């Protein structure tokens, strides 16, 4: 079960990132925080999730190097790498689009 | 026990235990082969109904300003076409396929919960029948298959039509949730010994992810349906913006379900492709691990796309961009699978057989649909194409391409297994070309129709807009396609009735479903195999004979028990022995009682619903009669010189996992309700309301105290071990404290909350309290039931499963009630 949870950890982080980014944007618009504050908060959230996803991926790489990588380890590595890429791409609009309401 | 019995005698004894007698007794079937076939047959009947409705649509739209049918009936026709196809055909068809194939592919004799499958089947048939009968009576739902508010609210849809959708679909959803729990637990626990997750057939990965998606994706729709029905019946304004509600809440809840839904439909079909293509290409699947990663990726990413159905509602551009990005992203794992399949074809030697032709049809149509999907993911283009026939064309390309073509391939591939007869193919080839050509003629041009501005869901259009030629050609294509499907049905029927006897494993496939006799016996495997790789029939071509001779595990029949083995979740090591329940009419009676409950709601005969509910609960409790052991058995022989505990004495038997996954779905529903409160607070107009909750702390404390005490007392009961007296005292007290919690919640509802009809805040708050009340009441039933089981000798230190399952429920109820009370009591303080 632990290895199963490890394999989906990256995508859980992606789901958290999407939910928090969208939710925070909605709250920022509702509360009138303004583009600068909104952008700063979103950036922090996004980078924090990227860092977390990266840490999990580094852990997977080290774990896989330390022993013969079985199916579970390779699954974890692939899934968490894909998830990190997804977190990066999903949040990219923050640095491209304007956080206007 | 092993080796003492001849194969013929073993077959007879197992058939006697596992078989379904003829006549009326067939209605008591719980066997996965029988129930799976029934699901597929019923789904195909609903497909034919949905197809007829499509023909009516195409006749109506073939010419401008057609008066073939009027707007009111047209609304019912297109709503029912979408509803039937999405809810009554696609999901049940894949469920039927999964129920039929999974145990055989995994090397097991049946699914984890046979009676749940049967109950799900009857709920599906009865729920679907309500919708079809409403169609025949002229009161079918008519607000579109996604039932947007305010059109579907009481004000603009005053008749029973919308209620038919809300109640009928919720009835059918019970079947889907049940099937999802069944599939997840069967895949995780009931595999053949040695079949680790790495060695299980790729289809099992697809179905595992799909079933988990159903557990997470269906509850938002169930909640939305409940809220909309409560709004319509009792005027609680969840979606009424004049009283603090918001129509967008419905859209969010619906599409949170609706987008994963289309991947729930696609993934099993893709699983079929991943199974069939390597066999027909005569080469192992290339990129197996990448496909597993991709399936997991699709499973997650599909939950991050839903707002792309709402790009035109006024969400901030940056918010739209997140979902646009995610919508493009999902093409990557889908593309990985496509390239893996293409690579397998290129590396192999594809056979020119009919299933392969349907797979090529899938590639062509689905990839085109995927490309237009990426187009629609781009927000500016979406704004132009939204609600036009371009979207209709896209969705049919991905759904027909991504589901129908693979299912037709799967039908021809596995039909020899179901029927034991060969296909003649000649009609099948004609059927393919008619469907393929007819489909593309219908829907390819529809992209242009949409780009020229033709909206969805209109029953007529003027002649001067230039849409008439395109529509006429689309309609001709539609009829071509219909003839193709009719030929397919004819071909299948002819095969079943007159086909030559098929040899076992005509495709020389390597997975375990081809190790059973064809057609399969009721018990699937006379003994259970040990699996050492993903290709067990390649490792041991003599395996079918050995299993039939009883050389595997459980190669015997004893005590009329229906026995299968449970393995560890990851590694496939034998964990315990599972004794499955025998055939019974109870699922049928329970589904009928459930139907009475829903019909009472539909016709607003709430006294009838009350009776239906009580009978349903009583029958569900009756399911457990005779289940379990009244003494500790210890390890039982399982063959090959080994032994294992019966599941009643194991730590994590299938039923415990079922409760865990059921609570996952329940938790998503609760989360959706919490989201509803927070969403309305932030987005809806007229917040905060004039009337907020005042007080309620005492009632909340009593509620939490009662629930907490129930949880603690159940823990104490489990720790009592073999000593019945303290155990039963704890359970009696747990029931009493549970009743206290119910009373506290009822008092909270009646005396503390403002009138729920005045504002959506009051409505959602009341919904949260009702949620706690219902769960507390079920907790009381669990405590009382545990007490009964203990008094009748079914509980001991080793046999504590009933209490452990109750423990999960109590813990969950306590946790969600705590969150609910925080939301109910603290949010108003923040609002003011």
PDB file of C-alpha atoms in Angstrom, chain B residues 24-130:
ATOM      1  CA  UNK B  24     -37.320 -18.513 -12.253  1.00  0.00           C
ATOM      2  CA  UNK B  25     -34.228 -19.341 -10.229  1.00  0.00           C
ATOM      3  CA  UNK B  26     -32.214 -17.508 -12.880  1.00  0.00           C
ATOM      4  CA  UNK B  27     -33.372 -14.317 -11.196  1.00  0.00           C
ATOM      5  CA  UNK B  28     -31.329 -15.334  -8.166  1.00  0.00           C
ATOM      6  CA  UNK B  29     -28.061 -15.442 -10.129  1.00  0.00           C
ATOM      7  CA  UNK B  30     -25.070 -13.691  -8.601  1.00  0.00           C
ATOM      8  CA  UNK B  31     -22.429 -15.382 -10.757  1.00  0.00           C
ATOM      9  CA  UNK B  32     -20.160 -12.890 -12.523  1.00  0.00           C
ATOM     10  CA  UNK B  33     -20.475 -14.600 -15.913  1.00  0.00           C
ATOM     11  CA  UNK B  34     -24.261 -14.443 -15.807  1.00  0.00           C
ATOM     12  CA  UNK B  35     -24.498 -10.923 -14.384  1.00  0.00           C
ATOM     13  CA  UNK B  36     -21.788  -9.633 -16.723  1.00  0.00           C
ATOM     14  CA  UNK B  37     -23.596 -10.967 -19.779  1.00  0.00           C
ATOM     15  CA  UNK B  38     -26.855  -9.465 -18.546  1.00  0.00           C
ATOM     16  CA  UNK B  39     -25.213  -6.064 -18.113  1.00  0.00           C
ATOM     17  CA  UNK B  40     -23.855  -6.192 -21.673  1.00  0.00           C
ATOM     18  CA  UNK B  41     -27.167  -7.336 -23.162  1.00  0.00           C
ATOM     19  CA  UNK B  42     -29.130  -4.657 -21.300  1.00  0.00           C
ATOM     20  CA  UNK B  43     -26.556  -2.041 -22.307  1.00  0.00           C
ATOM     21  CA  UNK B  44     -26.905  -3.022 -25.941  1.00  0.00           C
ATOM     22  CA  UNK B  45     -30.694  -2.726 -25.723  1.00  0.00           C
ATOM     23  CA  UNK B  46     -30.298   0.776 -24.305  1.00  0.00           C
ATOM     24  CA  UNK B  47     -27.777   1.511 -27.089  1.00  0.00           C
ATOM     25  CA  UNK B  48     -30.419   0.562 -29.631  1.00  0.00           C
ATOM     26  CA  UNK B  49     -32.903   2.908 -27.927  1.00  0.00           C
ATOM     27  CA  UNK B  50     -30.330   5.710 -27.895  1.00  0.00           C
ATOM     28  CA  UNK B  51     -29.614   4.994 -31.549  1.00  0.00           C
ATOM     29  CA  UNK B  52     -33.280   5.242 -32.469  1.00  0.00           C
ATOM     30  CA  UNK B  53     -33.405   8.596 -30.722  1.00  0.00           C
ATOM     31  CA  UNK B  54     -30.386   9.686 -32.753  1.00  0.00           C
ATOM     32  CA  UNK B  55     -32.217   8.709 -35.936  1.00  0.00           C
ATOM     33  CA  UNK B  56     -35.131  10.906 -34.931  1.00  0.00           C
ATOM     34  CA  UNK B  57     -32.721  13.790 -34.356  1.00  0.00           C
ATOM     35  CA  UNK B  58     -31.171  13.307 -37.783  1.00  0.00           C
ATOM     36  CA  UNK B  59     -34.577  13.140 -39.471  1.00  0.00           C
ATOM     37  CA  UNK B  60     -35.553  16.373 -37.746  1.00  0.00           C
ATOM     38  CA  UNK B  61     -32.343  18.166 -38.710  1.00  0.00           C
ATOM     39  CA  UNK B  62     -32.064  16.772 -42.247  1.00  0.00           C
ATOM     40  CA  UNK B  63     -34.054  19.685 -43.677  1.00  0.00           C
ATOM     41  CA  UNK B  64     -34.468  23.283 -42.583  1.00  0.00           C
ATOM     42  CA  UNK B  65     -37.546  24.344 -40.615  1.00  0.00           C
ATOM     43  CA  UNK B  66     -38.611  20.752 -40.274  1.00  0.00           C
ATOM     44  CA  UNK B  67     -41.903  20.089 -38.511  1.00  0.00           C
ATOM     45  CA  UNK B  68     -41.290  16.360 -38.070  1.00  0.00           C
ATOM     46  CA  UNK B  69     -41.381  16.852 -34.297  1.00  0.00           C
ATOM     47  CA  UNK B  70     -42.051  19.920 -32.185  1.00  0.00           C
ATOM     48  CA  UNK B  71     -39.604  21.676 -29.865  1.00  0.00           C
ATOM     49  CA  UNK B  72     -40.948  20.171 -26.638  1.00  0.00           C
ATOM     50  CA  UNK B  73     -40.597  16.598 -27.868  1.00  0.00           C
ATOM     51  CA  UNK B  74     -37.279  17.417 -29.548  1.00  0.00           C
ATOM     52  CA  UNK B  75     -35.970  18.559 -26.150  1.00  0.00           C
ATOM     53  CA  UNK B  76     -36.862  15.172 -24.707  1.00  0.00           C
ATOM     54  CA  UNK B  77     -35.340  13.318 -27.660  1.00  0.00           C
ATOM     55  CA  UNK B  78     -31.873  14.877 -27.572  1.00  0.00           C
ATOM     56  CA  UNK B  79     -31.779  14.868 -23.755  1.00  0.00           C
ATOM     57  CA  UNK B  80     -32.638  11.199 -23.668  1.00  0.00           C
ATOM     58  CA  UNK B  81     -30.206  10.379 -26.467  1.00  0.00           C
ATOM     59  CA  UNK B  82     -27.329  11.799 -24.440  1.00  0.00           C
ATOM     60  CA  UNK B  83     -28.582  10.447 -21.131  1.00  0.00           C
ATOM     61  CA  UNK B  84     -29.190   6.946 -22.439  1.00  0.00           C
ATOM     62  CA  UNK B  85     -25.870   6.749 -24.234  1.00  0.00           C
ATOM     63  CA  UNK B  86     -23.785   8.122 -21.368  1.00  0.00           C
ATOM     64  CA  UNK B  87     -25.499   6.565 -18.355  1.00  0.00           C
ATOM     65  CA  UNK B  88     -27.424   3.556 -19.628  1.00  0.00           C
ATOM     66  CA  UNK B  89     -25.127   2.295 -22.358  1.00  0.00           C
ATOM     67  CA  UNK B  90     -21.489   3.259 -22.039  1.00  0.00           C
ATOM     68  CA  UNK B  91     -20.883   2.771 -18.318  1.00  0.00           C
ATOM     69  CA  UNK B  92     -22.974  -0.415 -17.965  1.00  0.00           C
ATOM     70  CA  UNK B  93     -21.398  -1.888 -21.111  1.00  0.00           C
ATOM     71  CA  UNK B  94     -17.914  -1.561 -19.701  1.00  0.00           C
ATOM     72  CA  UNK B  95     -19.171  -2.740 -16.287  1.00  0.00           C
ATOM     73  CA  UNK B  96     -20.583  -5.841 -17.916  1.00  0.00           C
ATOM     74  CA  UNK B  97     -17.338  -6.482 -19.748  1.00  0.00           C
ATOM     75  CA  UNK B  98     -15.361  -5.967 -16.536  1.00  0.00           C
ATOM     76  CA  UNK B  99     -17.637  -8.210 -14.470  1.00  0.00           C
ATOM     77  CA  UNK B 100     -17.448 -10.962 -17.088  1.00  0.00           C
ATOM     78  CA  UNK B 101     -13.725 -10.799 -17.826  1.00  0.00           C
ATOM     79  CA  UNK B 102     -11.986  -9.650 -14.665  1.00  0.00           C
ATOM     80  CA  UNK B 103     -12.147 -12.758 -12.478  1.00  0.00           C
ATOM     81  CA  UNK B 104     -11.083 -14.913 -15.408  1.00  0.00           C
ATOM     82  CA  UNK B 105      -8.189 -12.597 -16.339  1.00  0.00           C
ATOM     83  CA  UNK B 106      -7.058 -12.466 -12.736  1.00  0.00           C
ATOM     84  CA  UNK B 107      -7.294 -16.225 -12.201  1.00  0.00           C
ATOM     85  CA  UNK B 108     -10.177 -16.075  -9.733  1.00  0.00           C
ATOM     86  CA  UNK B 109     -13.540 -17.811  -9.653  1.00  0.00           C
ATOM     87  CA  UNK B 110     -15.702 -14.739  -9.099  1.00  0.00           C
ATOM     88  CA  UNK B 111     -15.713 -11.105  -8.082  1.00  0.00           C
ATOM     89  CA  UNK B 112     -15.350  -9.982  -4.490  1.00  0.00           C
ATOM     90  CA  UNK B 113     -19.042  -9.186  -3.918  1.00  0.00           C
ATOM     91  CA  UNK B 114     -21.294 -11.239  -6.201  1.00  0.00           C
ATOM     92  CA  UNK B 115     -24.544 -10.067  -4.647  1.00  0.00           C
ATOM     93  CA  UNK B 116     -23.489  -6.441  -5.014  1.00  0.00           C
ATOM     94  CA  UNK B 117     -23.073  -7.010  -8.768  1.00  0.00           C
ATOM     95  CA  UNK B 118     -26.544  -8.526  -8.971  1.00  0.00           C
ATOM     96  CA  UNK B 119     -28.052  -5.702  -6.910  1.00  0.00           C
ATOM     97  CA  UNK B 120     -26.288  -3.194  -9.154  1.00  0.00           C
ATOM     98  CA  UNK B 121     -27.701  -4.884 -12.246  1.00  0.00           C
ATOM     99  CA  UNK B 122     -31.273  -4.692 -10.994  1.00  0.00           C
ATOM    100  CA  UNK B 123     -30.848  -1.059  -9.888  1.00  0.00           C
ATOM    101  CA  UNK B 124     -29.546  -0.269 -13.369  1.00  0.00           C
ATOM    102  CA  UNK B 125     -32.444  -2.005 -15.114  1.00  0.00           C
ATOM    103  CA  UNK B 126     -35.100  -0.478 -12.851  1.00  0.00           C
ATOM    104  CA  UNK B 127     -33.556   3.004 -12.947  1.00  0.00           C
ATOM    105  CA  UNK B 128     -33.140   2.851 -16.707  1.00  0.00           C
ATOM    106  CA  UNK B 129     -36.702   1.630 -17.085  1.00  0.00           C
ATOM    107  CA  UNK B 130     -38.003   4.659 -15.205  1.00  0.00           C
TER     108      UNK B 130
END
